[in-house]
Amino acid sequence: MTINLSIQTNANWKSHKPRRYYDTLPRPVVPLTRDYEEMTQIISHQHTWSQLAYSCAGVMHIETDSGIFVLPPEQALWIPPNTRHQHFCKNKVSYRSLHIDAALSRELGDKVRPLNVDSLLKSLILEITSWPKDYAETEQTQRFILVLLDRLAVAKSNQLFMPTPQDRRLFPIIETLNDNPANKLTIEDWARTVGASSRTLNRLFNQNYGMGFSRWKQKLRILKSIELLSSNTSLVNIAYELGYESTSSFITGFKKQLGCSPKKYLANEKKTDVL
């Protein structure tokens, strides 16, 4: 069972069906370009081809049965064929996507995978998504597609992902902290709420997330901070909204998770936007 983002947040999402004009791909790779408004949800769907999802500007969340993926501009998401998924854009997103024939993408695996996007991969994504849907299939376009697939095969994965829990005793904790990451309840407080010992809850977090409650909460806060950074929220306000004791403690936590300061992360994101 997936805890849907539209349930996790007390917000009104504008839900849309995916805009697609074909049941089978008319080309080996079909480019899509969309600009989504704030609070847009593309409802759950699946298709027989693969998909590469990428945001030029703004942060998108893509939810699958395996969990929720955070997609800022310097990341892409590989979605294998027949994978049920839905998109959430809390703020405006400039979206680029490639639908790819399943036969072309077997080497990329059958698991949803978040990918780091370097300058070459970004250039390839933007070039191919600039083509018309009825582009001519020439030797040149075929070479572009083959190079794209080669770059996707060697792209590194990242950790901007939160798996779906399998134990219902974790649901109240996850729903509450998704809606209010500044919540101060301890694992002992939650143990009394859900009717399980704190030791049991920590064991469940380790089983479902590979980390205890405290580390999971820290990761959740950092994932939420990425969206706030992209919307130009100040570090002071981000630290307050996420429940940190100070701006410096937020910066320290961010560095531990992503290996750089929030300012450097944001500078890299803006640099990626203008490539």
Short mmCIF file of C-alpha atoms in Angstrom, two decimals:
data_model
loop_
_atom_site.label_atom_id
_atom_site.label_comp_id
_atom_site.label_asym_id
_atom_site.label_seq_id
_atom_site.Cartn_x
_atom_site.Cartn_y
_atom_site.Cartn_z
CA MET A 1 0.00 0.00 0.00
CA THR A 2 1.32 3.43 -0.99
CA ILE A 3 0.66 6.43 1.25
CA ASN A 4 -0.51 8.88 -1.38
CA LEU A 5 0.92 12.40 -1.32
CA SER A 6 -2.55 13.82 -1.76
CA ILE A 7 -3.46 12.09 1.52
CA GLN A 8 -0.20 12.97 3.27
CA THR A 9 -0.79 16.71 2.85
CA ASN A 10 -3.89 18.68 3.81
CA ALA A 11 -3.95 20.42 0.44
CA ASN A 12 -6.22 20.59 -2.58
CA TRP A 13 -4.48 19.12 -5.60
CA LYS A 14 -5.69 19.89 -9.14
CA SER A 15 -5.85 16.40 -10.60
CA HIS A 16 -5.38 15.70 -14.30
CA LYS A 17 -5.14 12.63 -16.47
CA PRO A 18 -1.87 12.28 -18.41
CA ARG A 19 -2.15 14.01 -21.76
CA ARG A 20 -1.24 11.32 -24.24
CA TYR A 21 -2.47 10.93 -27.77
CA TYR A 22 -1.39 7.36 -28.56
CA ASP A 23 -1.81 3.83 -27.25
CA THR A 24 1.43 2.63 -28.85
CA LEU A 25 4.53 4.72 -29.43
CA PRO A 26 4.58 6.33 -32.89
CA ARG A 27 8.39 6.64 -32.70
CA PRO A 28 11.12 4.69 -30.83
CA VAL A 29 11.42 7.72 -28.54
CA VAL A 30 8.60 10.25 -28.13
CA PRO A 31 9.40 13.66 -26.56
CA LEU A 32 6.98 15.47 -24.24
CA THR A 33 7.15 19.02 -22.92
CA ARG A 34 4.82 20.38 -20.22
CA ASP A 35 4.60 23.35 -17.90
CA TYR A 36 2.65 22.51 -14.75
CA GLU A 37 1.01 25.01 -12.45
CA GLU A 38 1.16 24.91 -8.67
CA MET A 39 -0.60 22.04 -6.89
CA THR A 40 -0.89 19.87 -10.01
CA GLN A 41 -1.34 16.12 -9.70
CA ILE A 42 -1.08 13.78 -12.70
CA ILE A 43 -3.12 10.83 -11.52
CA SER A 44 -1.78 7.29 -11.30
CA HIS A 45 -1.21 5.58 -14.64
CA GLN A 46 1.08 3.13 -16.40
CA HIS A 47 2.13 2.27 -19.95
CA THR A 48 3.94 -0.47 -21.83
CA TRP A 49 6.95 1.71 -22.67
CA SER A 50 9.72 3.16 -20.52
CA GLN A 51 9.86 6.79 -19.44
CA LEU A 52 12.56 9.26 -18.45
CA ALA A 53 11.15 12.10 -16.33
CA TYR A 54 13.09 15.36 -15.91
CA SER A 55 12.36 18.82 -14.50
CA CYS A 56 14.08 21.86 -16.03
CA ALA A 57 12.80 24.11 -13.24
CA GLY A 58 10.91 23.35 -10.05
CA VAL A 59 10.73 20.23 -7.91
CA MET A 60 8.44 17.34 -8.81
CA HIS A 61 7.52 14.33 -6.69
CA ILE A 62 6.83 11.07 -8.49
CA GLU A 63 5.11 8.34 -6.54
CA THR A 64 5.36 4.66 -7.43
CA ASP A 65 4.44 1.46 -5.59
CA SER A 66 8.02 1.31 -4.28
CA GLY A 67 7.96 4.82 -2.81
CA ILE A 68 8.21 8.55 -3.46
CA PHE A 69 11.01 10.09 -5.54
CA VAL A 70 12.04 13.75 -5.25
CA LEU A 71 12.95 15.22 -8.64
CA PRO A 72 14.81 18.56 -8.57
CA PRO A 73 16.33 19.98 -11.78
CA GLU A 74 19.68 18.16 -11.62
CA GLN A 75 17.99 14.75 -11.26
CA ALA A 76 15.98 12.50 -13.57
CA LEU A 77 13.84 9.44 -12.91
CA TRP A 78 14.01 6.24 -14.91
CA ILE A 79 10.57 4.55 -15.00
CA PRO A 80 10.52 1.03 -16.52
CA PRO A 81 7.59 -0.29 -18.58
CA ASN A 82 4.32 -1.16 -16.79
CA THR A 83 5.26 0.80 -13.67
CA ARG A 84 2.30 2.55 -12.05
CA HIS A 85 3.24 6.14 -11.18
CA GLN A 86 1.78 9.58 -10.51
CA HIS A 87 3.24 13.08 -10.43
CA PHE A 88 2.85 15.88 -7.88
CA CYS A 89 3.96 19.48 -8.48
CA LYS A 90 3.51 21.59 -5.35
CA ASN A 91 5.04 24.59 -7.14
CA LYS A 92 5.41 25.39 -10.84
CA VAL A 93 7.43 22.85 -12.82
CA SER A 94 8.90 23.00 -16.32
CA TYR A 95 8.77 19.34 -17.26
CA ARG A 96 10.53 17.33 -19.95
CA SER A 97 9.89 13.64 -20.56
CA LEU A 98 10.89 10.95 -22.99
CA HIS A 99 8.74 7.90 -23.69
CA ILE A 100 11.08 5.14 -24.86
CA ASP A 101 10.26 1.87 -26.60
CA ALA A 102 10.71 -0.99 -24.13
CA ALA A 103 12.91 -2.91 -26.57
CA LEU A 104 15.42 -0.04 -26.61
CA SER A 105 15.74 0.20 -22.86
CA ARG A 106 16.09 -3.35 -21.56
CA GLU A 107 19.68 -2.73 -20.46
CA LEU A 108 18.49 0.05 -18.14
CA GLY A 109 16.77 -2.44 -15.87
CA ASP A 110 13.30 -3.08 -14.48
CA LYS A 111 13.61 -0.95 -11.32
CA VAL A 112 12.59 2.69 -10.89
CA ARG A 113 15.84 4.60 -10.47
CA PRO A 114 16.64 8.25 -9.67
CA LEU A 115 19.60 9.46 -11.75
CA ASN A 116 22.08 12.32 -11.50
CA VAL A 117 22.01 14.46 -14.65
CA ASP A 118 25.36 15.79 -15.84
CA SER A 119 25.74 18.51 -18.48
CA LEU A 120 25.95 16.07 -21.41
CA LEU A 121 22.89 14.08 -20.35
CA LYS A 122 20.94 17.30 -19.83
CA SER A 123 21.91 18.55 -23.31
CA LEU A 124 20.72 15.29 -24.83
CA ILE A 125 17.40 15.41 -22.94
CA LEU A 126 16.77 19.02 -23.99
CA GLU A 127 17.77 18.37 -27.60
CA ILE A 128 15.48 15.37 -28.02
CA THR A 129 12.55 16.98 -26.17
CA SER A 130 12.83 19.93 -28.59
CA TRP A 131 12.00 17.64 -31.51
CA PRO A 132 8.43 17.57 -32.87
CA LYS A 133 6.45 14.45 -32.04
CA ASP A 134 6.49 13.48 -35.73
CA TYR A 135 10.24 14.05 -36.16
CA ALA A 136 11.91 12.34 -39.11
CA GLU A 137 13.68 9.12 -38.18
CA THR A 138 17.11 9.73 -39.67
CA GLU A 139 20.62 8.47 -38.98
CA GLN A 140 21.24 11.67 -37.03
CA THR A 141 18.21 11.29 -34.72
CA GLN A 142 19.08 7.62 -34.22
CA ARG A 143 22.62 8.57 -33.15
CA PHE A 144 21.25 11.07 -30.62
CA ILE A 145 18.99 8.39 -29.15
CA LEU A 146 21.79 5.81 -28.91
CA VAL A 147 24.06 8.28 -27.14
CA LEU A 148 21.20 9.16 -24.75
CA LEU A 149 20.74 5.48 -23.87
CA ASP A 150 24.49 5.08 -23.35
CA ARG A 151 24.55 8.05 -20.95
CA LEU A 152 21.53 6.75 -19.03
CA ALA A 153 23.23 3.37 -18.63
CA VAL A 154 26.24 4.95 -16.87
CA ALA A 155 24.39 7.68 -14.93
CA LYS A 156 24.84 7.38 -11.18
CA SER A 157 21.87 6.80 -8.90
CA ASN A 158 21.09 9.04 -5.93
CA GLN A 159 19.28 8.76 -2.60
CA LEU A 160 16.45 11.29 -3.15
CA PHE A 161 13.90 8.60 -2.47
CA MET A 162 11.66 7.51 0.39
CA PRO A 163 10.46 3.87 0.19
CA THR A 164 6.86 2.93 0.88
CA PRO A 165 6.50 1.33 4.34
CA GLN A 166 4.97 -2.13 4.55
CA ASP A 167 3.83 -2.01 8.19
CA ARG A 168 0.66 -0.09 9.04
CA ARG A 169 1.97 0.84 12.48
CA LEU A 170 4.28 3.32 10.75
CA PHE A 171 1.51 5.02 8.74
CA PRO A 172 0.34 7.52 11.43
CA ILE A 173 3.95 8.59 12.06
CA ILE A 174 4.74 9.05 8.38
CA GLU A 175 1.50 10.86 7.57
CA THR A 176 1.92 13.27 10.50
CA LEU A 177 5.57 14.09 9.80
CA ASN A 178 4.98 14.46 6.06
CA ASP A 179 2.33 17.05 6.86
CA ASN A 180 4.30 18.66 9.71
CA PRO A 181 8.04 17.80 9.67
CA ALA A 182 8.57 20.13 12.66
CA ASN A 183 6.56 17.75 14.86
CA LYS A 184 8.52 17.16 18.10
CA LEU A 185 7.09 13.78 19.18
CA THR A 186 9.82 11.32 20.15
CA ILE A 187 9.91 7.65 19.27
CA GLU A 188 8.70 6.98 22.85
CA ASP A 189 5.74 9.35 22.32
CA TRP A 190 4.86 7.58 19.08
CA ALA A 191 5.14 4.20 20.76
CA ARG A 192 2.34 5.18 23.15
CA THR A 193 0.25 6.54 20.24
CA VAL A 194 0.45 3.51 17.94
CA GLY A 195 0.52 0.83 20.64
CA ALA A 196 3.99 -0.58 20.05
CA SER A 197 7.22 -0.28 22.01
CA SER A 198 9.86 2.23 20.94
CA ARG A 199 12.20 -0.69 20.30
CA THR A 200 9.65 -2.28 17.98
CA LEU A 201 9.13 1.00 16.07
CA ASN A 202 12.85 1.50 15.58
CA ARG A 203 13.10 -2.07 14.33
CA LEU A 204 10.27 -1.40 11.87
CA PHE A 205 11.96 1.77 10.59
CA ASN A 206 15.18 -0.19 10.06
CA GLN A 207 13.31 -2.95 8.25
CA ASN A 208 11.40 -0.55 6.00
CA TYR A 209 13.98 2.22 5.48
CA GLY A 210 17.35 0.82 6.46
CA MET A 211 17.63 3.41 9.25
CA GLY A 212 16.16 4.19 12.66
CA PHE A 213 13.48 6.78 13.41
CA SER A 214 15.87 9.68 14.05
CA ARG A 215 17.80 9.22 10.80
CA TRP A 216 14.57 8.71 8.85
CA LYS A 217 13.15 11.96 10.23
CA GLN A 218 16.35 13.79 9.31
CA LYS A 219 16.19 12.46 5.76
CA LEU A 220 12.52 13.42 5.44
CA ARG A 221 13.33 16.99 6.51
CA ILE A 222 16.16 17.25 3.98
CA LEU A 223 13.97 15.96 1.14
CA LYS A 224 11.37 18.58 2.04
CA SER A 225 14.03 21.29 2.25
CA ILE A 226 14.94 20.73 -1.43
CA GLU A 227 11.51 21.92 -2.50
CA LEU A 228 11.67 24.92 -0.16
CA LEU A 229 15.13 25.87 -1.47
CA SER A 230 13.86 25.73 -5.05
CA SER A 231 11.02 28.11 -4.15
CA ASN A 232 13.58 30.64 -2.82
CA THR A 233 12.55 30.26 0.83
CA SER A 234 15.25 31.68 3.12
CA LEU A 235 17.43 29.31 5.16
CA VAL A 236 16.08 30.84 8.36
CA ASN A 237 12.48 30.11 7.36
CA ILE A 238 13.34 26.62 6.12
CA ALA A 239 15.00 25.76 9.43
CA TYR A 240 11.96 27.06 11.33
CA GLU A 241 9.41 25.31 9.11
CA LEU A 242 11.23 21.97 9.36
CA GLY A 243 11.68 22.16 13.12
CA TYR A 244 15.44 22.69 13.41
CA GLU A 245 16.76 24.42 16.50
CA SER A 246 18.81 26.83 14.37
CA THR A 247 19.85 27.61 10.80
CA SER A 248 23.29 26.15 11.47
CA SER A 249 21.81 22.81 12.60
CA PHE A 250 19.79 22.67 9.35
CA ILE A 251 22.92 23.39 7.28
CA THR A 252 24.85 20.68 9.16
CA GLY A 253 22.05 18.14 8.56
CA PHE A 254 21.87 19.08 4.89
CA LYS A 255 25.62 18.59 4.42
CA LYS A 256 25.45 15.16 6.06
CA GLN A 257 22.71 14.02 3.69
CA LEU A 258 23.77 15.61 0.38
CA GLY A 259 27.45 16.33 0.82
CA CYS A 260 27.25 20.09 0.29
CA SER A 261 25.72 23.18 1.88
CA PRO A 262 22.21 24.35 0.91
CA LYS A 263 23.70 27.44 -0.80
CA LYS A 264 26.08 25.35 -2.90
CA TYR A 265 23.25 22.95 -3.76
CA LEU A 266 21.08 25.85 -4.88
CA ALA A 267 23.93 27.38 -6.90
CA ASN A 268 24.46 24.05 -8.68
CA GLU A 269 20.72 23.84 -9.40
CA LYS A 270 20.67 27.32 -10.92
CA LYS A 271 23.76 26.51 -12.95
CA THR A 272 21.99 23.42 -14.30
CA ASP A 273 18.93 25.53 -15.21
CA VAL A 274 20.93 27.75 -17.57
CA LEU A 275 23.02 25.08 -19.31
#
